[in-house]
Amino acid sequence: MKSPEKFVYVFGSNRSEGAAAMKNLLGGKGANLAEMCRLGITVPSGFTISTEACTAFTEQGRDAVFELIQGEVLAGVKFLETEMGKSFGDASDPLLLSVRSGARASMPGMMDTILNLGLNDEAVLGLARKTNDARFAWDSYRRFVQMYGDVVMGLKPVSKEDHDPFEVIIDMVKAQKGVKLDTDLDADDLKELVQRFKSLIRARIGRDFPTDPWEQLWGAVWAVFESWNNERACVYRELNDIPASWGTAVNVQVMVFGNLGDSSATGVAFSRDAGTGEDLFNGEFLVNAQGEDVVAGIRTPQQVSLVGSQRWAELALVSEEERQLHYPSLQELMPDIYQQLLHAETTLENHFRDMQDIEFTIQQGKLWMLQTRNGKRTGSAMVRIAMEMLQQGMIDEKTALQRVVPDRLNELLHPIFDPGARKAAVILARGLPASPGAATGQIVFHADEAETWAKAGKDVILVRQETSPEDLRGMSVARGILTARGGMTSHAAVVARGMGKCCVSGAGAVHVDLKARTMSIGEAVYHEGDWISLDGSAGEVYAGQIATKDAELSGDFGKLMALTDKYKRMDIRANADTPDEAMVARNFGATGIGLCRTEHMFFEGARILAVREMILADNEAGRRKALAKLLPMQRGDFEGLFREMHDLPVTIRLLDPPLHEFLPHDEANQRTMAAEMGVSLGKIRMRVEELHEFNPMMGHRGCRLGISYPEITEMQARAVFEAALNVRAAGIHVKTEIMVPLVGTVREFNAQADVIRRTAATVFAERGETLDYLLGSMIETPRGALMADSIARQAEFFSFGTNDLTQMTLGFSRDDAGKFLPEYLKRGIYEHDPFRSIDQKGVGVLVQMAVEKGRSVRPDLEVGVCGEHGGDPVSVAFFDQAGLDYVSCSPYRVPIARLAAAQAAIAS
C-alpha cells in the first residue's frame, strides 16, 4: 500500500481540515464533526485518524502504522493542548480525551466509546481539586477504568449467563452501603470501585491497568482499528454488504462532561421521528450523566421535547403530575438550552437535507454538539421523510427516490396484527415503541440460541434485559426484540430500526432471569419456548400468538411508487403461479407475469395422481390418457392468470423439473401411492430407480423432457391457447408468451417450437379463430448464452433464468453451496453470495453477451430476467445497464424492484 501524505486531520473552534465530502477518508463521524465546525456549531476540538490508517493497520500491522502516524498524532494532541490551554498528562490539570470509532457507514458492533482517557491515580486528584468535586472526579475515573477494561483490555463475562463483572462489583458495593442507585454512591465508594476494578483487571487479564496517558491513548487507537474486524462488526458488514476494505477512522476529542451536577446532561436527539418519519424533533437525555448512559439501557432517560415527553407519559401510563415530577422534558427543564439545540438540529437538517441523529452534552449550562449523522430509520419512516422533504422543497424527485433503500420497503409490505385478533389478546406489559411492526414468536433469551432456533424453522422473539453488540446475529434472525430496559435510543432500538425488526424496549414490568431462562411479569412466569407477540408500533407485549392481516400501504408509499414509474426504464413483472399471487403482484404495480412455473400447478390435490399416472405409464397412449386429466386443470389455471392480468403479458414456462420430483422416495409414501393408484409397490420402486439421476440439476429436465415426451408439451400448449381464447371471448385482452426452458442449442428450441406451433394451429382450426402469441427461450445454460444469436433467429424473446445460469456457470449447486459459500464470503473469495446478487464478472458477462448477440440478429428482441436476482436491487441496477427490458421477481418484491429500477435509471 502506498502511504498517503496525511493521516491525521484536526478540527476545532478556528480550524477544520476536514469536511462532509471527505466521508470515505474520515468516516461519517469525523467528516461531520469537521463540517459542524465549518458551520460554526460548538463542537469539542479534536482530530481524526483516517480510514487509510486502519487499512494500513490491517495490511501492515501495528508497528508499521505506529511509524506512519506517530508524528501526526503527537501534532494532533499538541493542537488540542493549544485549544484548551492544558497539557496531556498533566496531573494537576489533566487534559482528558474521548476516543470513538467512525466508519463511513454507521457500524453498530465496533469499539464502544472510551471517555475520560488520561486519568490515573494522580490525575484524578488534580481533577477533583480543579472542579472542587471529588465525587465527580472519582466517578469519571471509575467510568474510564470500567470502559477501558472492557473494550480495550477485553475483560468480559465468563459465560453468556454471567453478568458484567464490573456491574457485579458495583452491585456488591451498593448492597454494602444499603443503596439502590449508582448516584447514591459517594466519592469514597467510587474510589473503592476503582481499586476493585483494577484488581479485577490484574487478576483476570494478567497485567495492570495502564497509568501512562500516552499508553492509554495508543491502546484505544489500536482497539478501534482491531474492532473493524471483530466478530460483531464482521456480522454487521455481512448483513449490510459493507466491504471489509473500507476500514474505520478514529476520532479523538477533548472531554466535555455531562455529569458535573444538575446543570449538566447528555443526550441523543433526532430531527424527525425515526420510527414514523413524523416531522417532530425528539430524543432522550439524562441529567448528570455521561453519553453511554443514555444508550446503554441502564437508566430510563427523559424526553428532549415536551410533546415527546407527553407521548412517553401516555405510553408509560403515568399521570401528568408524575411526568412533570420524575420525567420533565429538556424543553421544560432547560428551556434556553433546548432552543439552542433546536436551532442546531434545524441548521444541520437544512444543511445535510436529511433527517439527523445528533449527540450532545450540556456541561454546566453550555451546549456542546458531539456528533451528527444521517439517522437510521424504519422503512415507513424512510418513505415518509423522503416524500415530505420533497413536498417541503428540501430535495428534488430524484433525490427522494435515492433516499429510500429498496430492500427497506419490505417492512411496509408484510402483514400486521389483525385488529380483531389483537383486541381479544391479553396485554402483558407495555414498553416504548422502539421499532414498528408486528411479531409473534417463541421466547428465546440468548442470541446464539435464537440463531439455532431460527435455523430450525422456528419463529423467535429475542428477550433480553438489554441488548449489546454481541447479540447482533441473534437479533438479525429474530422476528422481534423485547428488552426490559432502555429507551428509544438504546442499542436494541437503534439496531432494530436499522434492521427493520419489530422492537419493544424499556418494558419495565418485565424481569429477565437468564440462568433460570424465564421472563416474569408480576406473578406470571414465562419460560423459554412460550409464545408471545409484540406490537412495535404501540409498544405492547401480548400473550400467545396473534393473527395477522395484509399491511395497509400509506399514501406516501403510493406517491413514491408513482415517482418510480416516472423515472424507471425497465418494466417490472412478477413470478406468479396462481391468480392470488397475480393479484398481489398487480396491486403492487407489476406490469405482467414474467414467469409462471407450470410444475407448481401439478402438486395440488388430485393433480399429483394424474401426474404420477403419466409417469408410471408404459407407453405414449398411457401418458396421453393421464395428460387428458390434467388438461382441464391446467386450462383453468391459465384462465385465472389471464383474467387477473387482463391487458398485461403472461409468460408461461413449460414443465421444467425432472420427473422424479413428483414421486415419493421413502417407502411409507410409496406404499400410500401404490394403494391410491392401485399399482404394486414394486412398480413404483422400479420407476423411482429408473428416474434416479446423479446430478438432476443437469439431467433429464426442461426442454429435454418435452423432446422425450412431446405429448407433455402438446398438452400444456393446448391448455394455454384454449385458456387464452376462452378469456378473450369474455372481452379480456390477452397477451400470451410461452417459454421453453433450459435451451442450449437452437435445435432443442426448434423441436419444442414445432410442437407448440402445430398445437396452436390445431386449436385455432378447432375454434375458428386465431391468437397472437410470442414464443421464446429461457437462457439458463452457458451454451445458451454463447449461442444466443443462433437461438434468437427462431425465438421471439429471451428470459434469463439466472438461478440455473449461476449454478452452471460457477459449478455451484444452490442446494449444497451453503456448506462452503459462507467461508468463501468470509475470506473474500467472493464479495457477495452469487445466488443473491448476480455475479457480474462471470454470469453477468454471459448475460451481456447473450443480449448483444441476440439483438444482433433480432434488434427488437424482448429480453428479461426471471431468476431470484430480479428482486435484488444491486442485480436490478446491473440488468438496467445491460439493456434488459424487464425483470421479474416474487410479488412482494415488485415495489422493491420498481424503486431499484428507478434508481438505476437515475444513476445511469
PDB file of N, CA and C in Angstrom, residues 495-523:
ATOM      1  N   VAL A 495     -30.610  -0.540  16.600  1.00  0.00           N
ATOM      2  CA  VAL A 495     -30.265  -1.642  15.693  1.00  0.00           C
ATOM      3  C   VAL A 495     -31.531  -2.257  15.083  1.00  0.00           C
ATOM      4  N   ALA A 496     -32.585  -2.405  15.887  1.00  0.00           N
ATOM      5  CA  ALA A 496     -33.828  -2.970  15.359  1.00  0.00           C
ATOM      6  C   ALA A 496     -34.392  -2.102  14.244  1.00  0.00           C
ATOM      7  N   ARG A 497     -34.374  -0.786  14.436  1.00  0.00           N
ATOM      8  CA  ARG A 497     -34.860   0.105  13.375  1.00  0.00           C
ATOM      9  C   ARG A 497     -34.004  -0.036  12.121  1.00  0.00           C
ATOM     10  N   GLY A 498     -32.691  -0.169  12.327  1.00  0.00           N
ATOM     11  CA  GLY A 498     -31.814  -0.323  11.174  1.00  0.00           C
ATOM     12  C   GLY A 498     -32.060  -1.615  10.423  1.00  0.00           C
ATOM     13  N   MET A 499     -32.480  -2.652  11.148  1.00  0.00           N
ATOM     14  CA  MET A 499     -32.750  -3.946  10.520  1.00  0.00           C
ATOM     15  C   MET A 499     -34.185  -4.075  10.032  1.00  0.00           C
ATOM     16  N   GLY A 500     -35.040  -3.132  10.449  1.00  0.00           N
ATOM     17  CA  GLY A 500     -36.448  -3.273  10.114  1.00  0.00           C
ATOM     18  C   GLY A 500     -37.152  -4.309  10.968  1.00  0.00           C
ATOM     19  N   LYS A 501     -36.620  -4.537  12.183  1.00  0.00           N
ATOM     20  CA  LYS A 501     -37.210  -5.515  13.090  1.00  0.00           C
ATOM     21  C   LYS A 501     -38.148  -4.834  14.075  1.00  0.00           C
ATOM     22  N   CYS A 502     -39.247  -5.518  14.381  1.00  0.00           N
ATOM     23  CA  CYS A 502     -40.155  -5.058  15.422  1.00  0.00           C
ATOM     24  C   CYS A 502     -39.428  -5.085  16.763  1.00  0.00           C
ATOM     25  N   CYS A 503     -39.579  -4.016  17.563  1.00  0.00           N
ATOM     26  CA  CYS A 503     -38.900  -3.967  18.862  1.00  0.00           C
ATOM     27  C   CYS A 503     -39.721  -3.189  19.874  1.00  0.00           C
ATOM     28  N   VAL A 504     -39.846  -3.742  21.068  1.00  0.00           N
ATOM     29  CA  VAL A 504     -40.400  -3.043  22.227  1.00  0.00           C
ATOM     30  C   VAL A 504     -39.271  -2.965  23.259  1.00  0.00           C
ATOM     31  N   SER A 505     -38.903  -1.751  23.644  1.00  0.00           N
ATOM     32  CA  SER A 505     -37.803  -1.595  24.604  1.00  0.00           C
ATOM     33  C   SER A 505     -38.328  -0.974  25.895  1.00  0.00           C
ATOM     34  N   GLY A 506     -37.535  -1.116  26.952  1.00  0.00           N
ATOM     35  CA  GLY A 506     -37.870  -0.472  28.221  1.00  0.00           C
ATOM     36  C   GLY A 506     -39.193  -0.922  28.816  1.00  0.00           C
ATOM     37  N   ALA A 507     -39.531  -2.210  28.639  1.00  0.00           N
ATOM     38  CA  ALA A 507     -40.757  -2.733  29.254  1.00  0.00           C
ATOM     39  C   ALA A 507     -40.443  -3.036  30.718  1.00  0.00           C
ATOM     40  N   GLY A 508     -40.611  -2.036  31.567  1.00  0.00           N
ATOM     41  CA  GLY A 508     -40.152  -2.108  32.946  1.00  0.00           C
ATOM     42  C   GLY A 508     -40.766  -3.214  33.772  1.00  0.00           C
ATOM     43  N   ALA A 509     -41.965  -3.678  33.406  1.00  0.00           N
ATOM     44  CA  ALA A 509     -42.608  -4.735  34.179  1.00  0.00           C
ATOM     45  C   ALA A 509     -41.984  -6.098  33.926  1.00  0.00           C
ATOM     46  N   VAL A 510     -41.160  -6.185  32.892  1.00  0.00           N
ATOM     47  CA  VAL A 510     -40.548  -7.468  32.522  1.00  0.00           C
ATOM     48  C   VAL A 510     -39.270  -7.690  33.317  1.00  0.00           C
ATOM     49  N   HIS A 511     -39.166  -8.836  33.968  1.00  0.00           N
ATOM     50  CA  HIS A 511     -37.936  -9.206  34.659  1.00  0.00           C
ATOM     51  C   HIS A 511     -37.362 -10.439  33.971  1.00  0.00           C
ATOM     52  N   VAL A 512     -36.099 -10.347  33.567  1.00  0.00           N
ATOM     53  CA  VAL A 512     -35.448 -11.435  32.839  1.00  0.00           C
ATOM     54  C   VAL A 512     -34.454 -12.131  33.752  1.00  0.00           C
ATOM     55  N   ASP A 513     -34.591 -13.454  33.871  1.00  0.00           N
ATOM     56  CA  ASP A 513     -33.647 -14.278  34.637  1.00  0.00           C
ATOM     57  C   ASP A 513     -32.952 -15.203  33.644  1.00  0.00           C
ATOM     58  N   LEU A 514     -31.727 -14.851  33.259  1.00  0.00           N
ATOM     59  CA  LEU A 514     -31.022 -15.610  32.224  1.00  0.00           C
ATOM     60  C   LEU A 514     -30.675 -17.019  32.683  1.00  0.00           C
ATOM     61  N   LYS A 515     -30.318 -17.170  33.956  1.00  0.00           N
ATOM     62  CA  LYS A 515     -29.935 -18.500  34.432  1.00  0.00           C
ATOM     63  C   LYS A 515     -31.133 -19.432  34.493  1.00  0.00           C
ATOM     64  N   ALA A 516     -32.272 -18.920  34.950  1.00  0.00           N
ATOM     65  CA  ALA A 516     -33.481 -19.748  35.020  1.00  0.00           C
ATOM     66  C   ALA A 516     -34.183 -19.843  33.671  1.00  0.00           C
ATOM     67  N   ARG A 517     -33.774 -18.971  32.722  1.00  0.00           N
ATOM     68  CA  ARG A 517     -34.405 -18.898  31.402  1.00  0.00           C
ATOM     69  C   ARG A 517     -35.908 -18.643  31.538  1.00  0.00           C
ATOM     70  N   THR A 518     -36.192 -17.591  32.297  1.00  0.00           N
ATOM     71  CA  THR A 518     -37.590 -17.206  32.488  1.00  0.00           C
ATOM     72  C   THR A 518     -37.744 -15.698  32.326  1.00  0.00           C
ATOM     73  N   MET A 519     -38.960 -15.324  32.002  1.00  0.00           N
ATOM     74  CA  MET A 519     -39.358 -13.916  31.966  1.00  0.00           C
ATOM     75  C   MET A 519     -40.574 -13.801  32.864  1.00  0.00           C
ATOM     76  N   SER A 520     -40.487 -12.960  33.878  1.00  0.00           N
ATOM     77  CA  SER A 520     -41.616 -12.806  34.784  1.00  0.00           C
ATOM     78  C   SER A 520     -42.198 -11.407  34.669  1.00  0.00           C
ATOM     79  N   ILE A 521     -43.527 -11.359  34.729  1.00  0.00           N
ATOM     80  CA  ILE A 521     -44.264 -10.100  34.730  1.00  0.00           C
ATOM     81  C   ILE A 521     -45.257 -10.202  35.880  1.00  0.00           C
ATOM     82  N   GLY A 522     -44.938  -9.514  36.970  1.00  0.00           N
ATOM     83  CA  GLY A 522     -45.761  -9.683  38.173  1.00  0.00           C
ATOM     84  C   GLY A 522     -45.618 -11.108  38.671  1.00  0.00           C
ATOM     85  N   GLU A 523     -46.733 -11.759  38.894  1.00  0.00           N
ATOM     86  CA  GLU A 523     -46.733 -13.134  39.385  1.00  0.00           C
ATOM     87  C   GLU A 523     -46.597 -14.156  38.263  1.00  0.00           C
TER      88      GLU A 523
END
